[in-house]
Short mmCIF file of N, CA, C and O in Angstrom, two decimals:
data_model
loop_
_atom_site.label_atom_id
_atom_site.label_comp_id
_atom_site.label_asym_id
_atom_site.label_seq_id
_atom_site.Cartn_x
_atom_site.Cartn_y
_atom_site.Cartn_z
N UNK A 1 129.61 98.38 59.88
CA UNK A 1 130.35 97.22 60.30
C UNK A 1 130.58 97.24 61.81
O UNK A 1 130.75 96.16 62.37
N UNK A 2 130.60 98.49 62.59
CA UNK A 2 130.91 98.66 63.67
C UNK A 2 129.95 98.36 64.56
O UNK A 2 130.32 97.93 65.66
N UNK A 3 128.55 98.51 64.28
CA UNK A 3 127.54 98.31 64.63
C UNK A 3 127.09 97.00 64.46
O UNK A 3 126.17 96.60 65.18
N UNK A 4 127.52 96.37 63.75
CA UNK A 4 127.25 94.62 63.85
C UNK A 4 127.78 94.00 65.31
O UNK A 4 127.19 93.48 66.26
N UNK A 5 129.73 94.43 64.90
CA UNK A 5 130.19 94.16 66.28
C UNK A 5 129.80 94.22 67.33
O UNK A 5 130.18 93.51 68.26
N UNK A 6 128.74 95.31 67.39
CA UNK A 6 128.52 95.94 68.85
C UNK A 6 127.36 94.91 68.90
O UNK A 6 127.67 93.95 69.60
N UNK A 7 126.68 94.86 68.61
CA UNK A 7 125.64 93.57 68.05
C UNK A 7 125.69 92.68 68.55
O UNK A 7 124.91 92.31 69.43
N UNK A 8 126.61 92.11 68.11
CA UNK A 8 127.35 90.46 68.64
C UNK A 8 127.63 90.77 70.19
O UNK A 8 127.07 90.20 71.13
N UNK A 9 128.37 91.54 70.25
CA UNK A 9 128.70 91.24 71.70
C UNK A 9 127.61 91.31 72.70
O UNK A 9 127.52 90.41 73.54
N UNK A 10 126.61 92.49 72.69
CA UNK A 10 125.78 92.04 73.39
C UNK A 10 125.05 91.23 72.99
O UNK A 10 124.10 91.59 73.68
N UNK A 11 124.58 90.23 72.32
CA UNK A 11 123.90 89.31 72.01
C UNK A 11 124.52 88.04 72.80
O UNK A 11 123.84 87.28 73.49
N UNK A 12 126.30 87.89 72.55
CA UNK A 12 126.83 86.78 73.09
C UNK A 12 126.33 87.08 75.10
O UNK A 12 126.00 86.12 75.80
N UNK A 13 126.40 88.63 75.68
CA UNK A 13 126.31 88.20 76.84
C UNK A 13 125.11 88.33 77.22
O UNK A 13 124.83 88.86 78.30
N UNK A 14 124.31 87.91 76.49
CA UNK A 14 123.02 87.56 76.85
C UNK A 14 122.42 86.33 76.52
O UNK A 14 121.30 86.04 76.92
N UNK A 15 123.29 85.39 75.64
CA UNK A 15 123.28 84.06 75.30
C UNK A 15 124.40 83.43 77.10
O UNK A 15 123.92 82.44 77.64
N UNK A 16 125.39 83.91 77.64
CA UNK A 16 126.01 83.61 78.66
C UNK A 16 125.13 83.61 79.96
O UNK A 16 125.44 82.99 80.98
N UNK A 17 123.73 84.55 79.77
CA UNK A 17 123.09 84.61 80.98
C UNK A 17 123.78 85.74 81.95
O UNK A 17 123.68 85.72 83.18
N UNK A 18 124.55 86.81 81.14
CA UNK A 18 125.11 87.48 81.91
C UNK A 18 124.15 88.90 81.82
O UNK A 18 123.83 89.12 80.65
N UNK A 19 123.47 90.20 83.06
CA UNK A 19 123.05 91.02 82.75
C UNK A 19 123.57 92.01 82.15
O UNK A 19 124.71 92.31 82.51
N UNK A 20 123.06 92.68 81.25
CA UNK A 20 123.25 94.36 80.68
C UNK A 20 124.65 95.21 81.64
O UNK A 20 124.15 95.50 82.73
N UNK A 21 125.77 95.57 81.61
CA UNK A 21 126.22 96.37 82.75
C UNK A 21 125.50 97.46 83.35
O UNK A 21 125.30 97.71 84.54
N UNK A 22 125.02 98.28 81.98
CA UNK A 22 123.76 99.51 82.74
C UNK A 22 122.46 99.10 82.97
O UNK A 22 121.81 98.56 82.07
N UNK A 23 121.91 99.34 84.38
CA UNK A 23 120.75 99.08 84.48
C UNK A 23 119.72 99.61 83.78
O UNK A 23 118.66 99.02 83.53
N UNK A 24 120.14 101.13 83.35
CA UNK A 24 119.08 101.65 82.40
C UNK A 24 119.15 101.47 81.10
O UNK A 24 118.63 102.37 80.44
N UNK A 25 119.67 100.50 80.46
CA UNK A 25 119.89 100.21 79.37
C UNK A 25 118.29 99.65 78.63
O UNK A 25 117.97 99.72 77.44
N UNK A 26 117.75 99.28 79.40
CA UNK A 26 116.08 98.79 79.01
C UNK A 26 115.77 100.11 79.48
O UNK A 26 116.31 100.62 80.46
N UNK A 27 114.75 100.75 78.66
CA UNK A 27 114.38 101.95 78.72
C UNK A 27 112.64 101.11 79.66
O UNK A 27 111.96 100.10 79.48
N UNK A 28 112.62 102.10 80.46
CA UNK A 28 111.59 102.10 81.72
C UNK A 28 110.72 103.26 81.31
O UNK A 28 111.12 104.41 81.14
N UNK A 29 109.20 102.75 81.15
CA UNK A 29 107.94 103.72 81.07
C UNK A 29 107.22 104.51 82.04
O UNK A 29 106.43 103.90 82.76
N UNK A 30 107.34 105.77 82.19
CA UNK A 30 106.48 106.11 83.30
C UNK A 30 106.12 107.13 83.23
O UNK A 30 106.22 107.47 82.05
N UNK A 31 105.53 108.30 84.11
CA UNK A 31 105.29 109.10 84.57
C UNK A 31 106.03 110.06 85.96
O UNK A 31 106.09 109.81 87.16
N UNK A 32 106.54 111.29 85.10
CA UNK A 32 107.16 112.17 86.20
C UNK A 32 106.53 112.65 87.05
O UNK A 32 105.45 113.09 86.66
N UNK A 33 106.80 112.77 88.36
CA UNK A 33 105.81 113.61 89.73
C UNK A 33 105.70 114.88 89.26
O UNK A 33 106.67 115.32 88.64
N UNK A 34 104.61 115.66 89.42
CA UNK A 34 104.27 117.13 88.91
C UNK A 34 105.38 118.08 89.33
O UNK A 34 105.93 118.10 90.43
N UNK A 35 105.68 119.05 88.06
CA UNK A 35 106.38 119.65 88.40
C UNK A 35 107.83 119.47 87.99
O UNK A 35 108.56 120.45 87.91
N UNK A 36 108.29 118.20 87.71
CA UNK A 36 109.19 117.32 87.46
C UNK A 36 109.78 117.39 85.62
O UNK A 36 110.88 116.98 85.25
N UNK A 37 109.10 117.77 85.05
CA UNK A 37 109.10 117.62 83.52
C UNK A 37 110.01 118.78 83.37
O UNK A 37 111.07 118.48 82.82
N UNK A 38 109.89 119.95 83.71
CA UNK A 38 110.49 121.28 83.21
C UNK A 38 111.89 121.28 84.06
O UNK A 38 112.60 122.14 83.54
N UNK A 39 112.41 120.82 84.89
CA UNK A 39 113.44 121.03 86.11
C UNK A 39 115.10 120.54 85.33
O UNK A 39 116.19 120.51 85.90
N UNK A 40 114.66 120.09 83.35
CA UNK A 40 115.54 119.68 83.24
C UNK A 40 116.49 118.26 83.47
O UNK A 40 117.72 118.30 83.34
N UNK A 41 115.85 117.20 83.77
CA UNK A 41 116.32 115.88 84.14
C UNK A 41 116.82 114.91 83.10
O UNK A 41 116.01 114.52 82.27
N UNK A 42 117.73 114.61 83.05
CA UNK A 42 118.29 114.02 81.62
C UNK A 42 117.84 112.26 81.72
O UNK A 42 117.76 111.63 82.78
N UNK A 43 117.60 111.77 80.46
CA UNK A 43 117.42 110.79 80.09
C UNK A 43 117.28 109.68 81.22
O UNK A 43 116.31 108.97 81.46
N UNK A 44 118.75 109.75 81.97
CA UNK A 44 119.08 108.84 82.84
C UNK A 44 118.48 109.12 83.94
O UNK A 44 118.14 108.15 84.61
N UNK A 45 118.16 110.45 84.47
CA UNK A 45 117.27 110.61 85.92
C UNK A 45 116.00 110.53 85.51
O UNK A 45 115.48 111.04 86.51
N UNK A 46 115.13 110.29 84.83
CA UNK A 46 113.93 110.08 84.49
C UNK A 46 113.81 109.05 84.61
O UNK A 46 112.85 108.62 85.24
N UNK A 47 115.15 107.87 83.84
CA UNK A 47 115.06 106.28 83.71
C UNK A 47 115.02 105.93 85.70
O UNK A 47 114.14 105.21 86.16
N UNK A 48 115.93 106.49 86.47
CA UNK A 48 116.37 105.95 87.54
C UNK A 48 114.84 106.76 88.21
O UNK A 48 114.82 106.15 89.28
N UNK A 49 113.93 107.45 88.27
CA UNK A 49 112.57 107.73 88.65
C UNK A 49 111.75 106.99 88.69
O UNK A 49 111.24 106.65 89.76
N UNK A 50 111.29 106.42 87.34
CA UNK A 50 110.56 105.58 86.64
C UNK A 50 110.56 103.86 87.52
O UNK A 50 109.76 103.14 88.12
N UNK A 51 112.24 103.86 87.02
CA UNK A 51 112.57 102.86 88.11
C UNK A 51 112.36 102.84 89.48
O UNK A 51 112.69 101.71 89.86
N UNK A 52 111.95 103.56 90.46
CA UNK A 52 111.74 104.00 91.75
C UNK A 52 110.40 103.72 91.59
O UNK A 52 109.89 102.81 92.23
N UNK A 53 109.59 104.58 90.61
CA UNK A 53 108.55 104.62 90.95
C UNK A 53 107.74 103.38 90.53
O UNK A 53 106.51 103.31 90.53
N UNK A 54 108.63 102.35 90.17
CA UNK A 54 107.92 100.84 89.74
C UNK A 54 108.00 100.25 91.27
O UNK A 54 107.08 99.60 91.76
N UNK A 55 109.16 100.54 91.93
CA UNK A 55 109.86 99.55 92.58
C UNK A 55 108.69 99.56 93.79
O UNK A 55 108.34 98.52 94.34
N UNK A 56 108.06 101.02 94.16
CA UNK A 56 107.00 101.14 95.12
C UNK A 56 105.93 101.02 94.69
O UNK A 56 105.06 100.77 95.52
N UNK A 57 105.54 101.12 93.30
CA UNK A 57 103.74 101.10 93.12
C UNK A 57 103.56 99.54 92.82
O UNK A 57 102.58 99.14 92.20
N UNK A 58 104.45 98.77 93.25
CA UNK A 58 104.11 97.05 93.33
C UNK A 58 103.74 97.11 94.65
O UNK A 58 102.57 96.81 94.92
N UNK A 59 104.76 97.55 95.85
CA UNK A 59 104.71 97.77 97.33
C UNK A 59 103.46 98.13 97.84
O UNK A 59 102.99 97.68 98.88
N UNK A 60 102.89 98.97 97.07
CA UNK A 60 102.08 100.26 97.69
C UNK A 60 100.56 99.00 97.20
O UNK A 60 99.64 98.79 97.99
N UNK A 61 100.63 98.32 95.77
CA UNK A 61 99.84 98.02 95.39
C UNK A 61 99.31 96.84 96.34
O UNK A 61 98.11 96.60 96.52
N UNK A 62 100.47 96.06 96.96
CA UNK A 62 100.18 94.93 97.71
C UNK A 62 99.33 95.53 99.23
O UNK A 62 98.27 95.09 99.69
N UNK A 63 100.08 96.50 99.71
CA UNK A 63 99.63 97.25 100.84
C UNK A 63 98.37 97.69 100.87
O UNK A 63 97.70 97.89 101.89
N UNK A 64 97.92 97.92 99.36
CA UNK A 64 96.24 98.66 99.05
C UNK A 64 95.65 97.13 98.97
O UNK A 64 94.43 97.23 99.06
N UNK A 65 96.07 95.65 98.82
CA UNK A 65 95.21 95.05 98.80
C UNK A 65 94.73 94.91 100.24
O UNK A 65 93.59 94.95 100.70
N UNK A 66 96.10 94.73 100.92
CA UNK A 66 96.38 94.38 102.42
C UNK A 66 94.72 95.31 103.36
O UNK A 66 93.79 94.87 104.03
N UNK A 67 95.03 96.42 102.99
CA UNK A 67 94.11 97.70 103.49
C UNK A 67 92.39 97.15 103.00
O UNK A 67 91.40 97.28 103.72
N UNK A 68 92.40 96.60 101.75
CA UNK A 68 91.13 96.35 101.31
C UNK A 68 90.39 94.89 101.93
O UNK A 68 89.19 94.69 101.76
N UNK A 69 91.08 94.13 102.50
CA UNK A 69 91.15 92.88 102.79
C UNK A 69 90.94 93.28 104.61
O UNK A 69 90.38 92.60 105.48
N UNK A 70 91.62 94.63 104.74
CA UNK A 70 91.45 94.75 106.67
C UNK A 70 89.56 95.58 106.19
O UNK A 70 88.49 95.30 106.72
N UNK A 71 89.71 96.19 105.50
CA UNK A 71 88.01 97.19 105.73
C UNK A 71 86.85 95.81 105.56
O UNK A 71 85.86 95.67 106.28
N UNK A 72 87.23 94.93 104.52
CA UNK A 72 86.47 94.12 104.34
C UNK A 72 86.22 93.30 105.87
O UNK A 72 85.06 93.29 106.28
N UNK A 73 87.05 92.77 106.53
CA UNK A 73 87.23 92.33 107.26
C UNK A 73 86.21 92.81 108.46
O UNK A 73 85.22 92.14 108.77
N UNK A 74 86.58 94.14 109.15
CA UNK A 74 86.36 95.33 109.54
C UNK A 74 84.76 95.11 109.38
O UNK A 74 84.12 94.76 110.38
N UNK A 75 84.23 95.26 108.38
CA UNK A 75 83.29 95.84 108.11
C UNK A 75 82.28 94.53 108.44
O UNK A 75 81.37 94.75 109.25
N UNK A 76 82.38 93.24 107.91
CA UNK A 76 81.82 92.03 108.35
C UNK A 76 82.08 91.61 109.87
O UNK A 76 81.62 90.50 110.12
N UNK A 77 82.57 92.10 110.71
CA UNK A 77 82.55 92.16 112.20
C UNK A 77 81.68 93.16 112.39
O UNK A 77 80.85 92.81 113.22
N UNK A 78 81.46 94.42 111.94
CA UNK A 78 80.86 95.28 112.79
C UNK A 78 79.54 94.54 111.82
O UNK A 78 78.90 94.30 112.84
N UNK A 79 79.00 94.22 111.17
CA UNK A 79 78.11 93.63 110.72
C UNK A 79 77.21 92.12 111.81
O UNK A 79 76.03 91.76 111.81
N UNK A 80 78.27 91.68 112.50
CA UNK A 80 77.88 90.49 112.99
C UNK A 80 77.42 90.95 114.50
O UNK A 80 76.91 90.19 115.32
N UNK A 81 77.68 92.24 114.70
CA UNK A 81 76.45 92.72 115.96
C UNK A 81 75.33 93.29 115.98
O UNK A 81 74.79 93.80 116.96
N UNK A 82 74.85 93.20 114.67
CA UNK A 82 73.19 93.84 114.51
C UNK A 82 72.61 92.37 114.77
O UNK A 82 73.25 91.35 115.02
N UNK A 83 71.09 92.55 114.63
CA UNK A 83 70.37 91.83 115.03
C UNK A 83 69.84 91.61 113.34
O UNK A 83 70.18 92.46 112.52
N UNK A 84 69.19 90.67 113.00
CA UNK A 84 68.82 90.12 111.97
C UNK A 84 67.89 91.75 111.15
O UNK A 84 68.08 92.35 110.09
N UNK A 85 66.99 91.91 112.17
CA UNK A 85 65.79 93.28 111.50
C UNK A 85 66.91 94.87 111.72
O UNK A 85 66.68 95.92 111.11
N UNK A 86 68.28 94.65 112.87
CA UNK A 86 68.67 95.59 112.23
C UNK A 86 69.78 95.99 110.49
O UNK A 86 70.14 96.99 109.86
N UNK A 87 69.90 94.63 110.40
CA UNK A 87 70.09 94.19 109.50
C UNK A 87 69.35 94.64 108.13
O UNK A 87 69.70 95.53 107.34
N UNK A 88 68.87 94.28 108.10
CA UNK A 88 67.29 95.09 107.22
C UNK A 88 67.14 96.00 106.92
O UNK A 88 67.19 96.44 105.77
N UNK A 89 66.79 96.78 108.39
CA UNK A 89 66.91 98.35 108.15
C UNK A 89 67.78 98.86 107.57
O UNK A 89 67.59 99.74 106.73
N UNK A 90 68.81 98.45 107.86
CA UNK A 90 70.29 98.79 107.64
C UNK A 90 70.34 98.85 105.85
O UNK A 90 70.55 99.83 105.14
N UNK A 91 70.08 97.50 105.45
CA UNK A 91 70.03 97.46 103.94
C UNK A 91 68.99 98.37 103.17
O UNK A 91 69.26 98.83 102.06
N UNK A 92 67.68 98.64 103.86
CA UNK A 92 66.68 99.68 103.27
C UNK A 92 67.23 100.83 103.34
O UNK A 92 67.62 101.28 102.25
N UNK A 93 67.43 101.54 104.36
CA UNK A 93 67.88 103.00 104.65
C UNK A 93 69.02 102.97 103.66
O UNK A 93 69.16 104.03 103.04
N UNK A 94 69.86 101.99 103.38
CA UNK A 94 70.95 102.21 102.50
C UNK A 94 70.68 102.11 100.65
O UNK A 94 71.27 102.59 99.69
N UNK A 95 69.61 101.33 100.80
CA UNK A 95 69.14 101.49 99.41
C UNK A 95 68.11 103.00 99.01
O UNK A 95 67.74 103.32 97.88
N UNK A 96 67.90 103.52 99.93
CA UNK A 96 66.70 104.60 99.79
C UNK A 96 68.08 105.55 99.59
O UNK A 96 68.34 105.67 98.39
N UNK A 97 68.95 106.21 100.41
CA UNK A 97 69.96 106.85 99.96
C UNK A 97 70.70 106.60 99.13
O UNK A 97 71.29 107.62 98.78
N UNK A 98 71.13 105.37 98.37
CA UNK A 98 71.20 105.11 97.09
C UNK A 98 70.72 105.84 96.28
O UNK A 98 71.48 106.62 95.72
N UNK A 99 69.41 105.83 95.98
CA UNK A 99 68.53 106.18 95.24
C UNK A 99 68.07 108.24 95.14
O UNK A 99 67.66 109.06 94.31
N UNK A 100 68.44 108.18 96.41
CA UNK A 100 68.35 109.44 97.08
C UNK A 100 69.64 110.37 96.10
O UNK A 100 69.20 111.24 95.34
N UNK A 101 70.86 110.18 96.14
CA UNK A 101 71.92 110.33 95.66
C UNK A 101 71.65 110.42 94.10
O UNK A 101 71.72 111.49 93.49
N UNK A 102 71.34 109.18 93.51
CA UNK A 102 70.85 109.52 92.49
C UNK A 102 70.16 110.21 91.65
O UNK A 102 69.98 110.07 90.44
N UNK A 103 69.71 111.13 92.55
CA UNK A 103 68.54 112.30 91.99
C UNK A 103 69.48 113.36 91.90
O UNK A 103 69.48 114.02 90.85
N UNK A 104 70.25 113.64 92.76
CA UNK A 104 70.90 115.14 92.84
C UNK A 104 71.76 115.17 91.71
O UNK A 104 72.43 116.18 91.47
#
């Protein structure tokens, strides 16, 4: 019976639009940094980790596009000072070491 109660109430403050009081109350999925598993960390410092480690691998993820978008960039400039046949070369010699690679 006690457990209904408890029920209701959070149900009503989530019908109000009001949040959870504990933030770790939604249990958060992740992965501990090495080393991290045995040190003893209770429930709640794992949750508040997890949480950290969401809050930057969105950050980090935008920053790796940012980085992929400068090489691309990068790389089609230094491209636009060959000459058409060094161009060419450029693509042969790179396909022969392709291929080259592939053997070993």
């Amino acid at each position: 019976m006690l457990f209904l109660g408890s029920t209701l109430v959070g149900q009503d403050a989530k019908k109000d639009g009001e949040k959870p009081k504990d933030p770790t109350a939604t249990k958060v999925k992740g992965q501990l940094p090495s080393g991290w598993a045995k040190i003893g960390l209770t429930d709640q410092q794992k949750q508040k980790v997890y949480t950290i480690d969401a809050k930057y691998d969105d950050e980090i993820a935008q920053l790796t596009e940012k980085i992929k978008e400068f090489k691309d960039k990068k790389k089609k400039e230094q491209l636009e000072v060959l000459t058409a046949e060094q161009k060419k070369r450029l693509e042969d010699n790179l396909k022969k070491s392709a291929g080259t690679d592939k053997d070993k």
